Coordinates of C-alpha atoms and ligand atoms in Angstrom, one line a residue:
X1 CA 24.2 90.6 101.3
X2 CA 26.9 91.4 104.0
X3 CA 26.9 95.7 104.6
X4 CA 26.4 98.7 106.0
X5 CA 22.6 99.7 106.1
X6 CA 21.8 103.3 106.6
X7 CA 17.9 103.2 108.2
X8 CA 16.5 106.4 106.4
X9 CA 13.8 106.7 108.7
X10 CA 16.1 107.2 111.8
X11 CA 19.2 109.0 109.8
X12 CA 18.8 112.6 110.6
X13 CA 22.0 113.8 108.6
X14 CA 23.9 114.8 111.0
X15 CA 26.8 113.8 109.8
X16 CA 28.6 112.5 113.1
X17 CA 28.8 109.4 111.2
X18 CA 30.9 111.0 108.6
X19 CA 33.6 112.5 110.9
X20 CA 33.9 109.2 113.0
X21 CA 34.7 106.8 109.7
X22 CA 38.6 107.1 109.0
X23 CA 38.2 105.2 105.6
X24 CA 35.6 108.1 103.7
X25 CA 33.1 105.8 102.9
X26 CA 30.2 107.7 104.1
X27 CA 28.8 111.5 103.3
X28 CA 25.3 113.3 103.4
X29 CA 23.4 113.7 100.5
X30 CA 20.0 115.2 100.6
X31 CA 20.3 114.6 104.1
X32 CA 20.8 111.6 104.8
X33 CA 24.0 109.8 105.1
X34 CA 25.3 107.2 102.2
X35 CA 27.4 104.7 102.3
X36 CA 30.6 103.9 99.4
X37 CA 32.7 101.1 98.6
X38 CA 35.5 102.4 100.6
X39 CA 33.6 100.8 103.8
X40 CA 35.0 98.1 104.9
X41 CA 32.8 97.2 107.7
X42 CA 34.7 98.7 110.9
X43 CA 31.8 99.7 112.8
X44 CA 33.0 102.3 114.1
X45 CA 30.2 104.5 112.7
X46 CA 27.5 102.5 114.6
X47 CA 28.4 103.7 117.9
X48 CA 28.8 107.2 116.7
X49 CA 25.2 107.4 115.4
X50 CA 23.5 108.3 118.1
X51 CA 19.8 107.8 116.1
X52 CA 21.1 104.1 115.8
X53 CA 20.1 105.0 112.3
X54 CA 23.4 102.4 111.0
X55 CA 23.7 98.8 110.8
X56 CA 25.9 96.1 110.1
X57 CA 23.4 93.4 107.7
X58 CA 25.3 89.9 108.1
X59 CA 24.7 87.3 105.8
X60 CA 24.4 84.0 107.3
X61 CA 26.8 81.4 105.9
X62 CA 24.7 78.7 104.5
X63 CA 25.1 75.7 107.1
X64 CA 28.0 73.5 106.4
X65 CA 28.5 69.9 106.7
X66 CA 31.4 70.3 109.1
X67 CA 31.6 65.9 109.5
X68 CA 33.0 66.0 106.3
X69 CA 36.1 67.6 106.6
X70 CA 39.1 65.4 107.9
X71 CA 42.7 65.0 108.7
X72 CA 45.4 67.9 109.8
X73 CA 47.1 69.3 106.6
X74 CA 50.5 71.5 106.9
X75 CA 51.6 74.1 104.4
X76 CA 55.4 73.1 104.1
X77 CA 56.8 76.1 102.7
X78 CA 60.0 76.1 100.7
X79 CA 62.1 79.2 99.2
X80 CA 64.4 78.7 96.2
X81 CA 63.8 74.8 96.6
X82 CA 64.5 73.9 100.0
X83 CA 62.3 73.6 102.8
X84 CA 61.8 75.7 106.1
X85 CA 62.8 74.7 108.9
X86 CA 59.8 75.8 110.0
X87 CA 57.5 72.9 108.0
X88 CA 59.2 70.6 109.9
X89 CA 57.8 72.0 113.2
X90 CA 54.5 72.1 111.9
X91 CA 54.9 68.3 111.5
X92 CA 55.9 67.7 114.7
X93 CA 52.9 69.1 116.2
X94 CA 51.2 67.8 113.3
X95 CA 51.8 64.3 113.9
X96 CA 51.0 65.2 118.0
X97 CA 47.4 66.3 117.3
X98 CA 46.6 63.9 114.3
X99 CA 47.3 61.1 116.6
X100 CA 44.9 62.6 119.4
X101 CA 42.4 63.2 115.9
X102 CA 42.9 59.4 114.9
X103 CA 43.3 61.2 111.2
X104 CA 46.2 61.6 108.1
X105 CA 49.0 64.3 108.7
X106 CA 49.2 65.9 105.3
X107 CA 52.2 68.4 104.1
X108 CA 51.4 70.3 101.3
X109 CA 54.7 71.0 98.9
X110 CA 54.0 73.6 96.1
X111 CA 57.0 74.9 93.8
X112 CA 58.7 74.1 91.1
X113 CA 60.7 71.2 90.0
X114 CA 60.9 71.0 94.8
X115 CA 59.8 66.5 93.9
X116 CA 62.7 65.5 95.6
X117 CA 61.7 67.3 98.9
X118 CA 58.8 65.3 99.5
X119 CA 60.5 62.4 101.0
X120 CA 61.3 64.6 103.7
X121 CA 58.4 65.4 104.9
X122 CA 57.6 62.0 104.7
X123 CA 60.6 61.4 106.8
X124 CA 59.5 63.7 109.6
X125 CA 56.2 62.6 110.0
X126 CA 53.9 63.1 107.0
X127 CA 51.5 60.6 105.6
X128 CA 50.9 62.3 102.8
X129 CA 52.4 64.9 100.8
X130 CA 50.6 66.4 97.8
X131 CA 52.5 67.9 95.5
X132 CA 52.3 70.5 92.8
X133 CA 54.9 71.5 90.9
X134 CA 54.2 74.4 88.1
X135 CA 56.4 77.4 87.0
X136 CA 54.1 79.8 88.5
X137 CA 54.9 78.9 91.9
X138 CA 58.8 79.2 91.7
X139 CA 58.6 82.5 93.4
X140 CA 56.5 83.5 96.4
X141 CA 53.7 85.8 94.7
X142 CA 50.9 84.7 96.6
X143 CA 48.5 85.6 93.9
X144 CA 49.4 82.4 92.4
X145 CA 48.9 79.9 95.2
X146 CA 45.7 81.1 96.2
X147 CA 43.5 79.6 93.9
X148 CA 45.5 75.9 94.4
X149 CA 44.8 76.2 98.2
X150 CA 41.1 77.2 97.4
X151 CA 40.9 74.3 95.2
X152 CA 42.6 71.9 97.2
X153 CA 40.5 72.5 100.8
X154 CA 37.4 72.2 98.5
X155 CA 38.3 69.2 96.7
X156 CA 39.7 67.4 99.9
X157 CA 38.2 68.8 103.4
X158 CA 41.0 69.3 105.9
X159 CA 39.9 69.9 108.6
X160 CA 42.4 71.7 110.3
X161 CA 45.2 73.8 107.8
X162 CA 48.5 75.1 109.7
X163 CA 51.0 77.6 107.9
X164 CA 54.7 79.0 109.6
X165 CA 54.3 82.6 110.5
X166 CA 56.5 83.5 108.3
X167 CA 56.3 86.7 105.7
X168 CA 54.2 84.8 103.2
X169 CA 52.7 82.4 105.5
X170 CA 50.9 85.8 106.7
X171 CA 50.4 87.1 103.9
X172 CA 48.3 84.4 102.4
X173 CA 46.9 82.2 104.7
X174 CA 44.1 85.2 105.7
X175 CA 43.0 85.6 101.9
X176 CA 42.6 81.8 102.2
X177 CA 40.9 81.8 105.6
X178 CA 38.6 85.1 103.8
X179 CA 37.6 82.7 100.3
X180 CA 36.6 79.9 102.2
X181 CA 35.2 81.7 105.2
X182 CA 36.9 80.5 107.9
X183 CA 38.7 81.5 111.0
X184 CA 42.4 82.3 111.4
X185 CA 44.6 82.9 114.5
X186 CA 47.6 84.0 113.8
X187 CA 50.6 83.8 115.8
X188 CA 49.3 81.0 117.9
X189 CA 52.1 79.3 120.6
X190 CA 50.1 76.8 121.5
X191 CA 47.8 74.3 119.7
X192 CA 46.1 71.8 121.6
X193 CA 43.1 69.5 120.5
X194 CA 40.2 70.2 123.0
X195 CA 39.4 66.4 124.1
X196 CA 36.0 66.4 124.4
X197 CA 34.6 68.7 121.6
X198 CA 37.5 68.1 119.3
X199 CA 38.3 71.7 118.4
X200 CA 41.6 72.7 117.8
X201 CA 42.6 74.7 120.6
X202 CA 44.6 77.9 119.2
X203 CA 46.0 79.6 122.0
X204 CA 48.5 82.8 121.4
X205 CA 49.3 85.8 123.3
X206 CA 47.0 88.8 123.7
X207 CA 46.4 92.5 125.4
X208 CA 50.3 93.0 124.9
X209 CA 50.9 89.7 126.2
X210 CA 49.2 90.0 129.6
X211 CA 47.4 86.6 129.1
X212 CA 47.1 83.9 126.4
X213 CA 43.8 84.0 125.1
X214 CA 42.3 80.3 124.1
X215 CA 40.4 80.9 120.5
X216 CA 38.3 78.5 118.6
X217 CA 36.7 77.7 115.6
X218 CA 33.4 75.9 115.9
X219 CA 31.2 76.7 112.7
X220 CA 33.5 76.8 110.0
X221 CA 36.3 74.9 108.3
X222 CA 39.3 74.2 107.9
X223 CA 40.2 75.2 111.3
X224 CA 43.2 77.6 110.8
X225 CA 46.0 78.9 112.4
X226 CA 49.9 79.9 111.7
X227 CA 52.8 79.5 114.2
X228 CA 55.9 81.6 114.7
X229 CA 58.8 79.4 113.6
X230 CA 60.7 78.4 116.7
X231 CA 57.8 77.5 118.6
X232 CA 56.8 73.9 118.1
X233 CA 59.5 70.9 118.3
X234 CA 60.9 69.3 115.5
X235 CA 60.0 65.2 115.9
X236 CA 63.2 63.0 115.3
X237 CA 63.6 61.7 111.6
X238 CA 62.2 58.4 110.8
X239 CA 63.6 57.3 107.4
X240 CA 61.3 54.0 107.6
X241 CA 58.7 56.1 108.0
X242 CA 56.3 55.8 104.8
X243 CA 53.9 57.5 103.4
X244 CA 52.1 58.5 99.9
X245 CA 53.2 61.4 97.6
X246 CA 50.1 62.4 95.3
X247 CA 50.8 64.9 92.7
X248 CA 47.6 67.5 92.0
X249 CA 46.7 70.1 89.5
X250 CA 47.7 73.5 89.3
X251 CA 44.2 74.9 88.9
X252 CA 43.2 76.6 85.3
X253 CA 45.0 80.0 85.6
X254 CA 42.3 83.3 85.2
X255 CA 45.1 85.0 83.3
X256 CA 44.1 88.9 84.5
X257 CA 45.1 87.5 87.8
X258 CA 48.8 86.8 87.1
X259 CA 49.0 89.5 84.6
X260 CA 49.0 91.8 86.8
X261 CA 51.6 90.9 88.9
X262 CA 54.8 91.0 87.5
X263 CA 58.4 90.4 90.0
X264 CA 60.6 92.7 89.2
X265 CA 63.7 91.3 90.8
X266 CA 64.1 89.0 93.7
X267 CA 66.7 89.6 96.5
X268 CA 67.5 86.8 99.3
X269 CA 68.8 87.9 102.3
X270 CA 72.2 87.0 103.1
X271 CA 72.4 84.4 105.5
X272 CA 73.6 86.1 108.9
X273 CA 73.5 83.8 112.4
X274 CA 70.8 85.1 113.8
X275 CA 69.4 84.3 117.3
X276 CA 66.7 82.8 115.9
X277 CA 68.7 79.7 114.3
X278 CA 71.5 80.0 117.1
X279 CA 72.7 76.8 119.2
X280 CA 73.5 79.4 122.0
X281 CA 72.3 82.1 123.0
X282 CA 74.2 84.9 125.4
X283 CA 71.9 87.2 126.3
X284 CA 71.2 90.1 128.3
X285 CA 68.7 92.3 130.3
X286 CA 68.6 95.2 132.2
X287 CA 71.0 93.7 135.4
X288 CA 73.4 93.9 133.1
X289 CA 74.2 97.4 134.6
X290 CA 75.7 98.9 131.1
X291 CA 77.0 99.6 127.7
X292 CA 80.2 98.8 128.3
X293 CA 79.3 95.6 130.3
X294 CA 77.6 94.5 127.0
X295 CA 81.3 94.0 125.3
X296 CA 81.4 91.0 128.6
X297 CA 78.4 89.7 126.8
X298 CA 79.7 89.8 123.5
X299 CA 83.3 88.4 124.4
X300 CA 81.1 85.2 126.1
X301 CA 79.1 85.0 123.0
X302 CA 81.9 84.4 121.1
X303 CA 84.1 82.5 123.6
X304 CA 81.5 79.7 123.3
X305 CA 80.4 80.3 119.7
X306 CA 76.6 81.2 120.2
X307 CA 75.6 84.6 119.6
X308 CA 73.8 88.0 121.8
X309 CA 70.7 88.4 122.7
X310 CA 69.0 90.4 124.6
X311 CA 65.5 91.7 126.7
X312 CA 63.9 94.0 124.7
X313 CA 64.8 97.4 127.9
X314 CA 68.5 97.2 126.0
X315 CA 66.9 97.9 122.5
X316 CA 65.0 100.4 124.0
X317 CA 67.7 102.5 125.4
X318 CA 70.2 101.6 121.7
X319 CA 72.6 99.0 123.8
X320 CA 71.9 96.5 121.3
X321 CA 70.0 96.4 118.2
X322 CA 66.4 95.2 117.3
X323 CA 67.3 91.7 116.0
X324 CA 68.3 90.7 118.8
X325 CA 65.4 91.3 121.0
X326 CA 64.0 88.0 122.3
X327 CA 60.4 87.8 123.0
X328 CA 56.8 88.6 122.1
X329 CA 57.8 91.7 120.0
X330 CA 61.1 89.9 119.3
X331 CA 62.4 86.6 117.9
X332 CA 61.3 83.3 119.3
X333 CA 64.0 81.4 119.9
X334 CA 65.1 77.8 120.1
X335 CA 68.8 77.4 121.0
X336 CA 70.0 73.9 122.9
X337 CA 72.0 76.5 125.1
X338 CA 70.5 79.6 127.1
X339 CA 72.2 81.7 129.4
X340 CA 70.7 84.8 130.7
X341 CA 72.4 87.6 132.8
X342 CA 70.5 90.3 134.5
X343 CA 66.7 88.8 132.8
X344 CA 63.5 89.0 134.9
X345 CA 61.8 87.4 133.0
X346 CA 58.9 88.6 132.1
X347 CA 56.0 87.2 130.4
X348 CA 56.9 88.6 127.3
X349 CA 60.1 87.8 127.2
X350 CA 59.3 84.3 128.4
X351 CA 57.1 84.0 125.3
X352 CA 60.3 84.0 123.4
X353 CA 62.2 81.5 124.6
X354 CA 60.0 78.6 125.5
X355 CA 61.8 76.4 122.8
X356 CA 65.4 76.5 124.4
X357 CA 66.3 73.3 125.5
X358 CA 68.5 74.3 128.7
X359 CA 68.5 77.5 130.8
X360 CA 71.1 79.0 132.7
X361 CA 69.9 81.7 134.2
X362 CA 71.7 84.2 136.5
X363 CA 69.9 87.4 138.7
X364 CA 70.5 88.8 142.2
X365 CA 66.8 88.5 142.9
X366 CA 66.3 84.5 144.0
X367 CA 62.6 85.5 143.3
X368 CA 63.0 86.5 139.7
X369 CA 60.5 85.1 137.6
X370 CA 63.4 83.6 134.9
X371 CA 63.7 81.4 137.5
X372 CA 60.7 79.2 137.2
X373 CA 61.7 78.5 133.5
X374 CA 65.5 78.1 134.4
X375 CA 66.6 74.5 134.8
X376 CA 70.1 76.4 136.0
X377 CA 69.7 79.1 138.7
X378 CA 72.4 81.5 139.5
X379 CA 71.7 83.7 142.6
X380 CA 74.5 85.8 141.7
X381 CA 75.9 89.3 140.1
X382 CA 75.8 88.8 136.1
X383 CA 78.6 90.9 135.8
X384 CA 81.1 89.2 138.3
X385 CA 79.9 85.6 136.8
X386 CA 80.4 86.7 133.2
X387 CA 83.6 87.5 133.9
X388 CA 84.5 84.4 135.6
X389 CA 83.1 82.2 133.1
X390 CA 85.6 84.6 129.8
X391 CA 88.9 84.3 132.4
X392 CA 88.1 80.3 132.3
X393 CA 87.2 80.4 128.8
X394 CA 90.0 82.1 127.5
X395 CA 92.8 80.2 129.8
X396 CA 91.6 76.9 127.3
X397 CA 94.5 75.7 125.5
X398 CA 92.3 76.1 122.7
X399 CA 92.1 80.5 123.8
X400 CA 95.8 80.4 123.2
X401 CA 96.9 81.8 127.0
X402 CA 97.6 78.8 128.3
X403 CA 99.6 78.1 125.1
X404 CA 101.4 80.7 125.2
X405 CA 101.7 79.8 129.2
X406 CA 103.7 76.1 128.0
X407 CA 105.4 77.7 126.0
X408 CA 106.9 79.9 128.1
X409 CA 107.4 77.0 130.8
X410 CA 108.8 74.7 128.6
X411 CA 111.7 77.7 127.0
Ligands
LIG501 P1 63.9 94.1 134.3 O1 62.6 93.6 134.3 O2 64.2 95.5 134.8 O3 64.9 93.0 135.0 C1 66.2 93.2 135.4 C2 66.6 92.0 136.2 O4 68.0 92.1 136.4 C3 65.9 91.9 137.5 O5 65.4 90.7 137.7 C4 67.1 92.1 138.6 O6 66.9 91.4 139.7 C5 68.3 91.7 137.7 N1 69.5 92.3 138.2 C6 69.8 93.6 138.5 N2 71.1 93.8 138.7 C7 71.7 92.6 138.5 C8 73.0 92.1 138.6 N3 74.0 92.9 138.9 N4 73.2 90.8 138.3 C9 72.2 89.9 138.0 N5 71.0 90.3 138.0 C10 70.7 91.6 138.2 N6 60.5 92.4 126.7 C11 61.3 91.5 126.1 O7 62.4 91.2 126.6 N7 61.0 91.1 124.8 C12 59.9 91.5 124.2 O8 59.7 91.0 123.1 C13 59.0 92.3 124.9 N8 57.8 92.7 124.3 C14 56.9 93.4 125.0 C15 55.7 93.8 124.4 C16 54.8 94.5 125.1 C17 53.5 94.8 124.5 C18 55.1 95.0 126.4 C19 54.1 95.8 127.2 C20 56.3 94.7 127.0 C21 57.3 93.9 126.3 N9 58.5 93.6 126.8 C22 59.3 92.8 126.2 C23 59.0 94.2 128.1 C24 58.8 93.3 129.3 O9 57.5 93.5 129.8 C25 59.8 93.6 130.4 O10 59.7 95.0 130.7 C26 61.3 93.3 129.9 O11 61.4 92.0 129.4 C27 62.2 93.5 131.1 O12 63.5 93.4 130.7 P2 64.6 93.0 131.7 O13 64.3 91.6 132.3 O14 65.9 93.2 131.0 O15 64.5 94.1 132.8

């Protein structure tokens, strides 16, 4: 059995080991030290023991036929019966690395009475969609869609299982990744299929986003990873497109399970335009000089309909607030439009915004990093440009001056 082993002929009681583990689970009794339930294998205590009295005792997974497990599946979330955006990126990449696999593209749609979303995933690239449909999975208690995952993967054999990074995508794909097992990257920006070994390649950001670190899965299945929504492109609809919708089981519920759960009350957020779902983005970094330069920012933002955004220095120092910080420790964003005033671009702020689709970029320094992702480059002072680019905006008809400017020509 998996553990922590206390070797009684090396423990001296000490009790080192007791003051190192933050979780209580160890304490000297008759002088040795003992081990609880509250351990939950940190290892911590093994390099405090200077006796090397303590041990981690690993079970070894019994071998797995790992040939048996095929095809790519998706979890295509939905909330109150409609689909996130977010599924539909996972297809995209989906149908990218099932064509490198040769395999199925599956989208799995769990909800109740959500039937008459499966065509859409069909739509945007899957070739299978299995559905389950069952009151207990009208509302996002994960409890409840554990044991259908668990079922499913065990019945079927993906062989590689992607979820959206979204607040239940994290909060159950790693008790489905610990029943079964298996790996799980989270966060991943990248997934590539490794053309030689087949792997999945699951490549996010690491050590505060100083490098991308490649991680793999070789021993154990389904190969699983989620993705910050944002990240991977959306493939065009394809309404010829066909495919196979297979309903499944809900599994036989183990009533103490659901029992205990019980949902109070459920609030959805009002919808707000954020930067993440934004067509254009305005945004902001430290060249912007200052607060009040920020209402330039603003006034652009809304000149051209898009909203603010900024590098996470101006949340730092309260010029703007937390949600809209782009980046690692921000949003990832996708806009068609990006324009960025006074942005070095740093790697973590690049690692937000690899899914716009145009970048206008504008810094003093022709050297500034922004400007290898920039299919626009400025060389200029954000602050003179921004406020060149509202004096043109708001002399359009459309702004009301030049209106107002016929008007008075033509009295
Ligand atoms: P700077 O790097 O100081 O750049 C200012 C730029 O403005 C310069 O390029 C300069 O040439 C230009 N400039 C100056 N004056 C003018 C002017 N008048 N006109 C035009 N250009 C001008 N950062 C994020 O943005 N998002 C994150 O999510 C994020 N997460 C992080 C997580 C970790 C763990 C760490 C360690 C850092 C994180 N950072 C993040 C911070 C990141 O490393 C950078 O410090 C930050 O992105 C720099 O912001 P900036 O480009 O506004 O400022």
């Amino acid at each position: 059995m998996t553990g922590l082993k206390i070797h009684q002929d090396k423990c001296v009681g000490c009790g080192l080991c007791v003051k190192t583990c933050a979780a209580d689970a160890l304490a000297i009794q008759n002088k040795k030290a003992v081990v609880n339930e509250a351990c939950f294998l940190c290892g911590m205590c093994l390099d405090s023991c200077p006796f090397k009295a303590i041990s981690i005792e690993k079970q070894a997974a019994p071998k797995e036929d790992l040939s048996a497990y095929h095809g790519i599946w998706i979890y295509a979330e939905q909330q109150q019966g409609k689909i996130l955006q977010v599924a539909y990126e996972l297809l995209g990449k989906g149908q990218e690395l099932a064509k490198q696999k040769g395999c199925k593209l599956t989208a799995l749609l769990f909800g109740n009475d959500v039937a008459n979303e499966a065509q859409s995933l069909i739509a945007y690239g899957a070739d299978e969609v299995l559905l389950c449909e069952h009151p207990l999975l009208d509302t996002q208690i994960g409890e409840n869609y554990i044991d259908l995952f668990d079922q499913l993967i065990q019945e079927r054999k993906p062989e590689i299982l992607l979820f959206g990074a979204t607040g239940f995508g994290r909060s159950i794909a790693p008790r489905i990744a610990a029943r079964r097992q298996t790996g799980l990257t989270a966060d991943c920006t990248i997934l590539e299929i490794d053309p030689v070994k087949g792997l999945l390649n699951q490549t996010r950001p690491a050590f505060g986003g100083n490098l991308m670190a490649t991680i793999i899965c070789p021993n154990h299945r389904p190969q699983m990873a989620t993705v910050r929504p944002g990240i991977m492109q959306v493939q065009p609809c394809d309404v010829t497109h066909t495919g196979e919708i297979i309903r499944v089981d809900y599994p036989d519920q183990d009533a103490s399970k659901t029992a205990s759960i019980e949902l109070l009350e459920q609030v959805i957020a009002a919808h707000v335009n954020t930067i993440v779902d934004a067509d254009i983005i305005i945004s902001a970094g430290k060249g912007i000089g200052s607060q009040k330069n920020m209402e330039l920012v603003k006034r652009l933002a809304e000149l051209m309909g898009g909203v603010v955004g900024v590098s996470r220095p101006l949340v730092d120092i309260g010029w703007s607030e937390y949600q809209n910080q782009v980046g690692q420790t921000g949003s990832t964003v996708s806009p068609k439009l990006l324009i960025t005033f006074g942005i070095s671009g740093a790697i973590q702020h690049l690692a937000g915004i690899g899914g716009a689709k145009t970048i206008i970029a504008v810094n003093t320094d022709p050297e500034a990093p922004i400007f290898s992702v920039a299919h626009y480059k400025v060389v200029a002072d954000c602050v003179e440009i921004l406020k060149h680019m509202i004096a043109n905006l708001e002399a359009l008809p459309e702004n009301g001056l030049l209106i107002e400017e016929s008007k008075d020509k033509l009295s």
